[in-house]
Amino acid sequence: MAESGTLPTGFGELEVLAVGTVLLVEALSGLSLNSLTIFCFCKNPELRTPSHLLVLSLALSDSGISLNALMAATSSLLRRWPYGSEGCQVHGFQGFATVLASICSSAAIAWGRYHHYCTRSRLDWNTAVSLVFFVWLSSAFWATLPLLGWGHYDREPLGTCCTLDYSRRDRNFTSFLFTMAFFNFLLPLFITVISYRLMEQKLGKTGRPPVPALIAKAVPTVNAINYALGSEMVHRGIWQCLSPQKRERDREQ
């Protein structure tokens, strides 16, 4: 582990500074946009619908990714991992669990939209709550397995962020990686693509389903813009939350 004030092996001063800066920007933008989504869901009754509960789940998971990125950014700017080996395991678990929850929440949103637009029946609360519960329970389950010995969390090459140790090539990690990838990447991707394709065929419109570390940490910002801020109803809800005069006029009406 690199000491305070020293550079990780194989990286220059500018590289470490650039990584830390990019992570910091991604973390703060993701936190800001997703916190706004969560705030508006809690404050605006219009947004408290079963379908928007799935968006809330995505915003919560992406906020967790952004918090994970914030820790990584701090460590990068400090040029060392200051939280010890136990902190590395916690950081790895938290980051992996929220990434999986984000992926599965995106698939749940895609299925929810298909259900709404293609069956013409609204998503009910029991189904939405069950989906969210399953998403988080499944994500926690898969993120716990490396802590129990199937898979492994370790620091990335820069030494300032902890995630799955992809450098391992043993049978233990390979079996975990392929099994986890099938259930948490390929299956959600299949659900997402099929849901949007069926919507495209039904509605006659083009539907496109909306990761190294820096790309993955940018996902919360992209999701917030695509799923939450891209919704007309959420636009209206945000405007009502941020504009006291608008809220007052709506109550009078």
mmCIF file of C-alpha atoms in Angstrom:
data_model
loop_
_atom_site.group_PDB
_atom_site.id
_atom_site.type_symbol
_atom_site.label_atom_id
_atom_site.label_comp_id
_atom_site.label_asym_id
_atom_site.label_seq_id
_atom_site.Cartn_x
_atom_site.Cartn_y
_atom_site.Cartn_z
ATOM 1 C CA MET A 1 0.000 0.000 0.000
ATOM 2 C CA ALA A 2 1.335 3.399 -0.936
ATOM 3 C CA GLU A 3 2.306 5.701 1.887
ATOM 4 C CA SER A 4 0.821 9.169 2.262
ATOM 5 C CA GLY A 5 2.395 11.581 -0.198
ATOM 6 C CA THR A 6 3.870 8.871 -2.445
ATOM 7 C CA LEU A 7 2.564 7.842 -5.850
ATOM 8 C CA PRO A 8 1.223 4.350 -6.545
ATOM 9 C CA THR A 9 3.651 2.216 -8.520
ATOM 10 C CA GLY A 10 3.378 2.785 -12.268
ATOM 11 C CA PHE A 11 1.373 6.022 -12.078
ATOM 12 C CA GLY A 12 2.505 9.619 -12.463
ATOM 13 C CA GLU A 13 1.443 12.735 -10.576
ATOM 14 C CA LEU A 14 -0.809 13.983 -13.381
ATOM 15 C CA GLU A 15 -2.514 10.597 -13.812
ATOM 16 C CA VAL A 16 -3.388 10.296 -10.130
ATOM 17 C CA LEU A 17 -4.649 13.891 -10.009
ATOM 18 C CA ALA A 18 -6.731 13.386 -13.164
ATOM 19 C CA VAL A 19 -8.343 10.183 -11.852
ATOM 20 C CA GLY A 20 -9.161 11.806 -8.518
ATOM 21 C CA THR A 21 -10.619 14.896 -10.197
ATOM 22 C CA VAL A 22 -12.775 12.921 -12.638
ATOM 23 C CA LEU A 23 -14.064 10.684 -9.840
ATOM 24 C CA LEU A 24 -14.874 13.744 -7.727
ATOM 25 C CA VAL A 25 -16.828 15.415 -10.537
ATOM 26 C CA GLU A 26 -18.726 12.199 -11.304
ATOM 27 C CA ALA A 27 -19.493 11.620 -7.630
ATOM 28 C CA LEU A 28 -20.783 15.139 -6.981
ATOM 29 C CA SER A 29 -22.861 15.318 -10.172
ATOM 30 C CA GLY A 30 -24.373 11.884 -9.544
ATOM 31 C CA LEU A 31 -25.166 12.708 -5.934
ATOM 32 C CA SER A 32 -26.712 16.055 -6.836
ATOM 33 C CA LEU A 33 -28.988 14.779 -9.606
ATOM 34 C CA ASN A 34 -30.099 11.622 -7.819
ATOM 35 C CA SER A 35 -30.624 13.439 -4.510
ATOM 36 C CA LEU A 36 -32.904 15.834 -6.385
ATOM 37 C CA THR A 37 -34.877 12.876 -7.731
ATOM 38 C CA ILE A 38 -35.213 11.350 -4.250
ATOM 39 C CA PHE A 39 -36.189 14.686 -2.704
ATOM 40 C CA CYS A 40 -38.893 15.304 -5.295
ATOM 41 C CA PHE A 41 -40.304 11.788 -4.911
ATOM 42 C CA CYS A 42 -40.614 12.317 -1.154
ATOM 43 C CA LYS A 43 -42.048 15.841 -1.399
ATOM 44 C CA ASN A 44 -44.427 15.540 -4.351
ATOM 45 C CA PRO A 45 -47.475 13.224 -4.020
ATOM 46 C CA GLU A 46 -47.852 13.168 -7.820
ATOM 47 C CA LEU A 47 -44.624 11.228 -8.120
ATOM 48 C CA ARG A 48 -45.519 8.579 -5.533
ATOM 49 C CA THR A 49 -46.672 5.970 -8.002
ATOM 50 C CA PRO A 50 -45.619 2.320 -8.388
ATOM 51 C CA SER A 51 -43.712 3.027 -11.605
ATOM 52 C CA HIS A 52 -41.832 5.901 -10.014
ATOM 53 C CA LEU A 53 -40.947 3.653 -7.071
ATOM 54 C CA LEU A 54 -38.727 1.770 -9.534
ATOM 55 C CA VAL A 55 -37.102 5.069 -10.526
ATOM 56 C CA LEU A 56 -36.604 5.852 -6.831
ATOM 57 C CA SER A 57 -34.852 2.495 -6.392
ATOM 58 C CA LEU A 58 -32.546 3.385 -9.288
ATOM 59 C CA ALA A 59 -31.840 6.821 -7.803
ATOM 60 C CA LEU A 60 -30.991 5.282 -4.417
ATOM 61 C CA SER A 61 -28.636 2.725 -5.944
ATOM 62 C CA ASP A 62 -26.965 5.356 -8.104
ATOM 63 C CA SER A 63 -26.542 7.603 -5.063
ATOM 64 C CA GLY A 64 -24.737 4.673 -3.437
ATOM 65 C CA ILE A 65 -22.447 4.386 -6.467
ATOM 66 C CA SER A 66 -21.725 8.110 -6.239
ATOM 67 C CA LEU A 67 -20.860 7.824 -2.528
ATOM 68 C CA ASN A 68 -18.534 4.960 -3.423
ATOM 69 C CA ALA A 69 -16.935 7.154 -6.087
ATOM 70 C CA LEU A 70 -16.556 9.976 -3.562
ATOM 71 C CA MET A 71 -14.505 7.707 -1.284
ATOM 72 C CA ALA A 72 -12.408 6.634 -4.266
ATOM 73 C CA ALA A 73 -11.893 10.268 -5.274
ATOM 74 C CA THR A 74 -10.750 11.198 -1.754
ATOM 75 C CA SER A 75 -8.313 8.287 -1.696
ATOM 76 C CA SER A 76 -6.972 9.186 -5.140
ATOM 77 C CA LEU A 77 -6.322 12.770 -4.114
ATOM 78 C CA LEU A 78 -4.656 11.513 -0.909
ATOM 79 C CA ARG A 79 -2.584 9.123 -3.096
ATOM 80 C CA ARG A 80 -3.307 6.200 -0.778
ATOM 81 C CA TRP A 81 -6.065 3.980 0.616
ATOM 82 C CA PRO A 82 -6.580 5.291 4.175
ATOM 83 C CA TYR A 83 -9.278 2.859 5.375
ATOM 84 C CA GLY A 84 -7.317 -0.369 5.827
ATOM 85 C CA SER A 85 -8.118 -3.897 4.661
ATOM 86 C CA GLU A 86 -11.512 -4.037 6.411
ATOM 87 C CA GLY A 87 -12.458 -0.710 4.890
ATOM 88 C CA CYS A 88 -11.514 -2.136 1.507
ATOM 89 C CA GLN A 89 -13.936 -5.026 1.963
ATOM 90 C CA VAL A 90 -16.733 -2.675 3.048
ATOM 91 C CA HIS A 91 -16.030 -0.332 0.129
ATOM 92 C CA GLY A 92 -15.987 -3.231 -2.321
ATOM 93 C CA PHE A 93 -19.235 -4.681 -0.958
ATOM 94 C CA GLN A 94 -21.054 -1.342 -0.942
ATOM 95 C CA GLY A 95 -19.926 -0.444 -4.443
ATOM 96 C CA PHE A 96 -20.704 -3.848 -5.931
ATOM 97 C CA ALA A 97 -24.118 -4.091 -4.248
ATOM 98 C CA THR A 98 -25.215 -0.665 -5.491
ATOM 99 C CA VAL A 99 -23.913 -1.335 -9.016
ATOM 100 C CA LEU A 100 -25.911 -4.569 -9.185
ATOM 101 C CA ALA A 101 -28.982 -2.803 -7.760
ATOM 102 C CA SER A 102 -28.610 -0.093 -10.401
ATOM 103 C CA ILE A 103 -28.430 -2.622 -13.233
ATOM 104 C CA CYS A 104 -31.406 -4.620 -11.959
ATOM 105 C CA SER A 105 -33.429 -1.459 -11.253
ATOM 106 C CA SER A 106 -32.868 -0.356 -14.853
ATOM 107 C CA ALA A 107 -34.164 -3.726 -16.049
ATOM 108 C CA ALA A 108 -37.156 -3.411 -13.699
ATOM 109 C CA ILE A 109 -37.946 0.039 -15.113
ATOM 110 C CA ALA A 110 -37.771 -1.333 -18.662
ATOM 111 C CA TRP A 111 -40.163 -4.153 -17.750
ATOM 112 C CA GLY A 112 -42.444 -1.696 -15.937
ATOM 113 C CA ARG A 113 -42.630 0.526 -19.003
ATOM 114 C CA TYR A 114 -43.390 -2.461 -21.202
ATOM 115 C CA HIS A 115 -46.139 -3.504 -18.791
ATOM 116 C CA HIS A 116 -47.634 -0.011 -18.789
ATOM 117 C CA TYR A 117 -47.478 0.812 -22.490
ATOM 118 C CA CYS A 118 -48.062 -2.628 -24.019
ATOM 119 C CA THR A 119 -50.631 -4.166 -21.674
ATOM 120 C CA ARG A 120 -52.378 -0.844 -20.984
ATOM 121 C CA SER A 121 -52.635 -1.712 -17.297
ATOM 122 C CA ARG A 122 -50.932 0.292 -14.602
ATOM 123 C CA LEU A 123 -48.254 -1.270 -12.437
ATOM 124 C CA ASP A 124 -49.714 -1.985 -8.990
ATOM 125 C CA TRP A 125 -48.004 -1.285 -5.670
ATOM 126 C CA ASN A 126 -47.600 -4.940 -4.685
ATOM 127 C CA THR A 127 -45.727 -5.735 -7.898
ATOM 128 C CA ALA A 128 -43.540 -2.616 -7.669
ATOM 129 C CA VAL A 129 -42.637 -3.219 -4.015
ATOM 130 C CA SER A 130 -41.895 -6.880 -4.732
ATOM 131 C CA LEU A 131 -39.616 -5.914 -7.618
ATOM 132 C CA VAL A 132 -37.698 -3.393 -5.519
ATOM 133 C CA PHE A 133 -37.372 -5.868 -2.644
ATOM 134 C CA PHE A 134 -36.079 -8.557 -5.000
ATOM 135 C CA VAL A 135 -33.603 -6.162 -6.649
ATOM 136 C CA TRP A 136 -31.983 -5.160 -3.358
ATOM 137 C CA LEU A 137 -32.089 -8.625 -1.784
ATOM 138 C CA SER A 138 -30.492 -10.176 -4.865
ATOM 139 C CA SER A 139 -27.843 -7.437 -5.071
ATOM 140 C CA ALA A 140 -26.931 -7.834 -1.399
ATOM 141 C CA PHE A 141 -26.740 -11.617 -1.838
ATOM 142 C CA TRP A 142 -24.303 -11.480 -4.762
ATOM 143 C CA ALA A 143 -22.223 -8.739 -3.139
ATOM 144 C CA THR A 144 -21.897 -10.823 0.040
ATOM 145 C CA LEU A 145 -20.475 -13.888 -1.718
ATOM 146 C CA PRO A 146 -16.937 -12.436 -2.159
ATOM 147 C CA LEU A 147 -16.881 -11.734 1.580
ATOM 148 C CA LEU A 148 -17.644 -15.416 2.166
ATOM 149 C CA GLY A 149 -14.895 -16.684 -0.132
ATOM 150 C CA TRP A 150 -16.503 -17.014 -3.561
ATOM 151 C CA GLY A 151 -14.828 -14.173 -5.420
ATOM 152 C CA HIS A 152 -12.615 -11.557 -3.792
ATOM 153 C CA TYR A 153 -12.531 -7.797 -3.169
ATOM 154 C CA ASP A 154 -9.208 -6.006 -3.499
ATOM 155 C CA ARG A 155 -7.755 -2.635 -4.446
ATOM 156 C CA GLU A 156 -7.642 -1.607 -8.100
ATOM 157 C CA PRO A 157 -4.254 -0.956 -9.793
ATOM 158 C CA LEU A 158 -4.233 2.667 -8.648
ATOM 159 C CA GLY A 159 -4.586 1.417 -5.085
ATOM 160 C CA THR A 160 -7.236 3.936 -4.082
ATOM 161 C CA CYS A 161 -10.470 2.073 -4.825
ATOM 162 C CA CYS A 162 -11.684 -1.415 -3.909
ATOM 163 C CA THR A 163 -13.760 -3.682 -6.140
ATOM 164 C CA LEU A 164 -13.767 -7.261 -7.419
ATOM 165 C CA ASP A 165 -10.235 -8.473 -8.043
ATOM 166 C CA TYR A 166 -10.433 -9.138 -11.771
ATOM 167 C CA SER A 167 -6.721 -9.960 -11.933
ATOM 168 C CA ARG A 168 -7.345 -13.362 -10.371
ATOM 169 C CA ARG A 169 -7.458 -16.266 -12.791
ATOM 170 C CA ASP A 170 -8.159 -19.171 -10.445
ATOM 171 C CA ARG A 171 -11.184 -21.464 -10.730
ATOM 172 C CA ASN A 172 -12.862 -19.931 -7.696
ATOM 173 C CA PHE A 173 -13.007 -16.425 -9.125
ATOM 174 C CA THR A 174 -13.704 -17.539 -12.691
ATOM 175 C CA SER A 175 -16.733 -19.590 -11.628
ATOM 176 C CA PHE A 176 -18.035 -16.681 -9.551
ATOM 177 C CA LEU A 177 -17.485 -14.174 -12.357
ATOM 178 C CA PHE A 178 -19.312 -16.148 -15.039
ATOM 179 C CA THR A 179 -22.207 -17.120 -12.762
ATOM 180 C CA MET A 180 -22.597 -13.587 -11.456
ATOM 181 C CA ALA A 181 -22.343 -12.105 -14.971
ATOM 182 C CA PHE A 182 -25.126 -14.337 -16.261
ATOM 183 C CA PHE A 183 -27.625 -13.468 -13.523
ATOM 184 C CA ASN A 184 -26.676 -9.816 -13.016
ATOM 185 C CA PHE A 185 -25.574 -8.599 -16.452
ATOM 186 C CA LEU A 186 -26.808 -10.847 -19.260
ATOM 187 C CA LEU A 187 -30.238 -11.560 -17.790
ATOM 188 C CA PRO A 188 -31.030 -7.892 -16.925
ATOM 189 C CA LEU A 189 -29.694 -6.857 -20.348
ATOM 190 C CA PHE A 190 -31.958 -9.416 -22.021
ATOM 191 C CA ILE A 191 -34.989 -8.152 -20.073
ATOM 192 C CA THR A 192 -34.146 -4.535 -20.914
ATOM 193 C CA VAL A 193 -33.600 -5.114 -24.638
ATOM 194 C CA ILE A 194 -36.660 -7.335 -25.070
ATOM 195 C CA SER A 195 -38.885 -4.891 -23.146
ATOM 196 C CA TYR A 196 -37.851 -1.919 -25.286
ATOM 197 C CA ARG A 197 -38.019 -3.945 -28.504
ATOM 198 C CA LEU A 198 -41.575 -5.050 -27.689
ATOM 199 C CA MET A 199 -42.497 -1.443 -26.923
ATOM 200 C CA GLU A 200 -40.969 -0.375 -30.212
ATOM 201 C CA GLN A 201 -43.058 -2.918 -32.093
ATOM 202 C CA LYS A 202 -46.203 -2.057 -30.151
ATOM 203 C CA LEU A 203 -45.920 1.725 -30.334
ATOM 204 C CA GLY A 204 -44.071 2.014 -33.625
ATOM 205 C CA LYS A 205 -41.331 4.090 -32.015
ATOM 206 C CA THR A 206 -37.642 3.573 -31.601
ATOM 207 C CA GLY A 207 -36.817 2.509 -28.060
ATOM 208 C CA ARG A 208 -33.220 2.185 -27.021
ATOM 209 C CA PRO A 209 -32.244 0.802 -23.657
ATOM 210 C CA PRO A 210 -30.386 3.252 -21.938
ATOM 211 C CA VAL A 211 -18.625 -0.690 -17.020
ATOM 212 C CA PRO A 212 -13.080 0.097 -15.912
ATOM 213 C CA ALA A 213 -13.935 2.275 -12.917
ATOM 214 C CA LEU A 214 -14.285 5.795 -14.359
ATOM 215 C CA ILE A 215 -16.995 4.723 -16.811
ATOM 216 C CA ALA A 216 -18.931 2.851 -14.130
ATOM 217 C CA LYS A 217 -18.865 5.844 -11.792
ATOM 218 C CA ALA A 218 -20.455 8.010 -14.513
ATOM 219 C CA VAL A 219 -23.532 5.748 -14.700
ATOM 220 C CA PRO A 220 -25.457 7.526 -11.859
ATOM 221 C CA THR A 221 -25.380 10.827 -13.744
ATOM 222 C CA VAL A 222 -26.463 9.201 -17.008
ATOM 223 C CA ASN A 223 -29.279 7.291 -15.298
ATOM 224 C CA ALA A 224 -30.547 10.379 -13.488
ATOM 225 C CA ILE A 225 -30.755 12.299 -16.771
ATOM 226 C CA ASN A 226 -32.213 9.405 -18.752
ATOM 227 C CA TYR A 227 -34.736 7.866 -16.351
ATOM 228 C CA ALA A 228 -35.617 10.593 -13.869
ATOM 229 C CA LEU A 229 -34.928 14.027 -15.317
ATOM 230 C CA GLY A 230 -36.004 12.830 -18.760
ATOM 231 C CA SER A 231 -39.544 12.179 -17.537
ATOM 232 C CA GLU A 232 -42.133 14.883 -18.127
ATOM 233 C CA MET A 233 -43.887 14.082 -14.837
ATOM 234 C CA VAL A 234 -40.613 14.259 -12.926
ATOM 235 C CA HIS A 235 -39.847 17.571 -14.645
ATOM 236 C CA ARG A 236 -43.136 18.904 -13.348
ATOM 237 C CA GLY A 237 -42.514 17.461 -9.886
ATOM 238 C CA ILE A 238 -39.047 18.990 -9.660
ATOM 239 C CA TRP A 239 -40.368 22.370 -10.753
ATOM 240 C CA GLN A 240 -43.079 22.202 -8.105
ATOM 241 C CA CYS A 241 -40.572 21.237 -5.412
ATOM 242 C CA LEU A 242 -38.178 24.039 -6.329
ATOM 243 C CA SER A 243 -40.820 26.724 -6.846
ATOM 244 C CA PRO A 244 -42.829 27.637 -3.703
ATOM 245 C CA GLN A 245 -45.041 29.978 -5.749
ATOM 246 C CA LYS A 246 -45.877 27.195 -8.174
ATOM 247 C CA ARG A 247 -46.835 24.898 -5.300
ATOM 248 C CA GLU A 248 -49.055 27.606 -3.795
ATOM 249 C CA ARG A 249 -50.889 28.202 -7.102
ATOM 250 C CA ASP A 250 -51.465 24.466 -7.530
ATOM 251 C CA ARG A 251 -52.972 24.189 -4.058
ATOM 252 C CA GLU A 252 -55.280 27.154 -4.747
ATOM 253 C CA GLN A 253 -56.455 25.546 -7.980
#
